Each structure stands twice: as C-alpha cells, then as structure tokens.
Coordinates of C-alpha atoms in Angstrom, one line a residue:
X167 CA 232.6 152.9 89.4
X168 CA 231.4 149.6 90.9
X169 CA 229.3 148.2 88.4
X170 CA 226.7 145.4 89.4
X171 CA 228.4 141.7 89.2
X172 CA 226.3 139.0 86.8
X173 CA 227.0 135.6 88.0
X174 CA 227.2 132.8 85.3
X175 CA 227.8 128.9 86.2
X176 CA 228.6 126.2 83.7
X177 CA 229.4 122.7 83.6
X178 CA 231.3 120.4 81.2
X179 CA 233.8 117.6 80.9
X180 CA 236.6 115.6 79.9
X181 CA 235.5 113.0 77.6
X182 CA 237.7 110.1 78.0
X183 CA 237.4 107.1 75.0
X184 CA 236.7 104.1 76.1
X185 CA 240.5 102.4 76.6
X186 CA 241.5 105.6 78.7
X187 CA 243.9 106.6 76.1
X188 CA 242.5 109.9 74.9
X189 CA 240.3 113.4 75.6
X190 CA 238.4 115.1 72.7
X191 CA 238.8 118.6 72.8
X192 CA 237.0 120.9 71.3
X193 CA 238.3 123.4 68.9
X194 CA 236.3 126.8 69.1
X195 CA 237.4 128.5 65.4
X196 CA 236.1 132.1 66.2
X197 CA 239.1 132.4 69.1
X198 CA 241.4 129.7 67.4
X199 CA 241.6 128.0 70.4
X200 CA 241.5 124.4 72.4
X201 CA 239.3 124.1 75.2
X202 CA 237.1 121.5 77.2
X203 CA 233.4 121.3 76.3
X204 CA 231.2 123.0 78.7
X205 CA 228.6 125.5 78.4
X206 CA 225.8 127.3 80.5
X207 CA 223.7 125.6 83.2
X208 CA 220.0 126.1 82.0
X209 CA 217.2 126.5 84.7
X210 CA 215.7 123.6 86.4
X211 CA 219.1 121.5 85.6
X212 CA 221.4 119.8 87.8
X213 CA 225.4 120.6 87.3
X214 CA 225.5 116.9 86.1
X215 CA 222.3 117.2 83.4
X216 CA 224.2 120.3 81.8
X217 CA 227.8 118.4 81.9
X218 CA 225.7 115.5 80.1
X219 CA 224.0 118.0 77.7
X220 CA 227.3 120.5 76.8
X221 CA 229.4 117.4 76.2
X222 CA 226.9 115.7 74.2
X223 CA 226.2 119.5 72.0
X224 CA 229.8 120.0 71.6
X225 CA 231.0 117.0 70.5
X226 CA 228.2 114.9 68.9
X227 CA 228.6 111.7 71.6
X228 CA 225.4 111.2 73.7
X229 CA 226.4 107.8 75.0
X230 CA 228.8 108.7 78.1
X231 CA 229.0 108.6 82.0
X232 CA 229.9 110.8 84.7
X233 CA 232.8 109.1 86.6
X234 CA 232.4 110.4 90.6
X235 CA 231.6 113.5 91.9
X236 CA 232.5 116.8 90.4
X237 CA 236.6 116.5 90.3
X238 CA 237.5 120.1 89.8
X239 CA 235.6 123.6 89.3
X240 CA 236.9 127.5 87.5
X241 CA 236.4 130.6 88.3
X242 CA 237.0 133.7 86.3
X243 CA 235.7 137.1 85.1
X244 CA 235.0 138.7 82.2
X245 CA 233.7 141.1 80.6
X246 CA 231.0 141.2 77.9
X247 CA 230.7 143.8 75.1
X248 CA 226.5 143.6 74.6
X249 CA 226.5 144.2 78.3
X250 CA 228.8 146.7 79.8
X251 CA 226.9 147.9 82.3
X252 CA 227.7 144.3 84.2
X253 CA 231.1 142.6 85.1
X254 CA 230.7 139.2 84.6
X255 CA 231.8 136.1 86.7
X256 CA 231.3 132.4 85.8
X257 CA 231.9 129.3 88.0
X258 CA 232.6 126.5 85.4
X259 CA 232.4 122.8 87.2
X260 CA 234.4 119.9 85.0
X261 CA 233.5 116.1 85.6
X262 CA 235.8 113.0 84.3
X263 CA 233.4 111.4 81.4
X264 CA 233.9 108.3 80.1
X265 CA 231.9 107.4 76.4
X266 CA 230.6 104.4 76.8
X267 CA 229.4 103.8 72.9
X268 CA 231.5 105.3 69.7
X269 CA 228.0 106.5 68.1
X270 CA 228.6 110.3 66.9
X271 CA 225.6 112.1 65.8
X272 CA 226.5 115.1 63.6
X273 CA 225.0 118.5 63.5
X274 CA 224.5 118.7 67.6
X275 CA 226.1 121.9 67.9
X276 CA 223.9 124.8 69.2
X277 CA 223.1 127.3 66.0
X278 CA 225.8 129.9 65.6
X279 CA 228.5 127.7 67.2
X280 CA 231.5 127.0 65.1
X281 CA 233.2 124.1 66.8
X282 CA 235.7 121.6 65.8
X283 CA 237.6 118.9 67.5
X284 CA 239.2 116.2 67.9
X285 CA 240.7 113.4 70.0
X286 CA 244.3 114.0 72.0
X287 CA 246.3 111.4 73.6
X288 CA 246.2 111.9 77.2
X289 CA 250.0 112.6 77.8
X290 CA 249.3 116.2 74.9
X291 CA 245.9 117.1 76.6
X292 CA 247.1 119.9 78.7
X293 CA 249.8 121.4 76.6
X294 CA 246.9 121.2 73.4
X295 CA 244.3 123.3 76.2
X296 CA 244.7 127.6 75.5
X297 CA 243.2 128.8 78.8
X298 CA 245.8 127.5 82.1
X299 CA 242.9 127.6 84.2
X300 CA 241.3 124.9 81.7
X301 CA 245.1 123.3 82.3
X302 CA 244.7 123.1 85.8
X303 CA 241.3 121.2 86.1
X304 CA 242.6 119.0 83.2
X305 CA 245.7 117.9 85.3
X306 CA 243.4 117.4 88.4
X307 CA 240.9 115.4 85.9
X308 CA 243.7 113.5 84.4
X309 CA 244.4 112.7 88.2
X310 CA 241.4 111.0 88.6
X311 CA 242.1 108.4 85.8
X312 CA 244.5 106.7 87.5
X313 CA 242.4 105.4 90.4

C-alpha cells in the first residue's frame, strides 16, 4: 500500500568559532547521538531565518553570520510513529555559520528538547557526527572554510 508522502524541510548549520578552529555540535540525549543543529522551517520564513533561529535555539549563540549561499542540502525518509498513515520525507539545507560574539544565552532550547553540546576541533567534527549523511554535508561545509 502506497501511503500519502508528508514533505518536511529544515535548515541549520555549522557554527564555526570565531578563529576557524572549531564546530559546536549538538548532543541530542534522547538518541545519544551527535548531530548539527537544525530544525523545522516555520511558515512565512526564509531557509536562512530558520538556519539563524535553529542555531541560535540549539545552541544558545544569537550573535552569528551566514557565510555564502546554502553550501550543501539532505535528504532522507522516515517514518513517524503518531502518524503512520504518512511516510515522511525531509529536505534539511546546512549553511557555514560563523559566531561573530561569544555571548551564550542559556535556556534557548525549545520545551521538551533535551540538548547538550559542545565545541569539536575541526579536524574530529565528522568522525564526532552519528548520521553519514550529516558527515557528508559537514565535509562539503568544512570545504568551504578553506576559501
């Protein structure tokens, strides 16, 4: 049985420090697992605004910058267990951030969210990421920083 398709897009990033010598990576504690920050486009908002917002939710640092264009986009499906009735399909579109102050606000974090994380050299970011398609646009990212 061919069950309808729900299409899901999301943005996020890799937030760079300001020397160009690390990524903070977010550490979801549900899954036990490493992962860029990202989340769900909301209406109304351009890829960039939500890349902005989901970095700034996930990680507590509002002060950063979109470097380019987006660099490198996902795609994947799952399914969801509230919603079997749908397969799912998400589009997730990663953009090189740079912070541009060290100001961290605490408590940013959506309710219900249980996220950690912390900041990885750049040479241990993509062995440190769980998902290889999070791999990928981390090496294309980590590409871009070297221009």
């Amino acid at each position: 049985m061919n069950r309808p398709i729900k299409d899901h897009v999301s943005a996020g990033g890799l937030l760079l420090n300001k020397n160009n010598t690390h990524a903070y990576l977010i550490y979801k504690k549900s899954r036990e697992q490493w992962q860029l920050p990202k989340g769900h486009q909301k209406e109304g908002e351009t890829l960039e605004e939500t890349a902005l917002r989901e970095i700034y939710e996930e990680t507590g640092y509002k002060n950063i910058q979109l470097v380019g264009d987006i660099n490198t986009q996902i795609e994947y499906d799952f399914e969801l267990e509230r919603e079997p009735e749908y397969s799912h399909h998400k589009i997730v579109y990663f953009f090189l951030a740079k912070l541009t102050n060290d100001y961290r606000e605490e408590n940013t974090q959506d309710k219900g969210e249980n996220l950690g994380g912390d900041w990885v050299s750049l040479g241990k970011v993509v062995q440190n990421l769980s998902h290889a398609e999070e791999k990928n646009a981390a090496e294309k990212l980590l590409g871009k920083t070297n221009n």
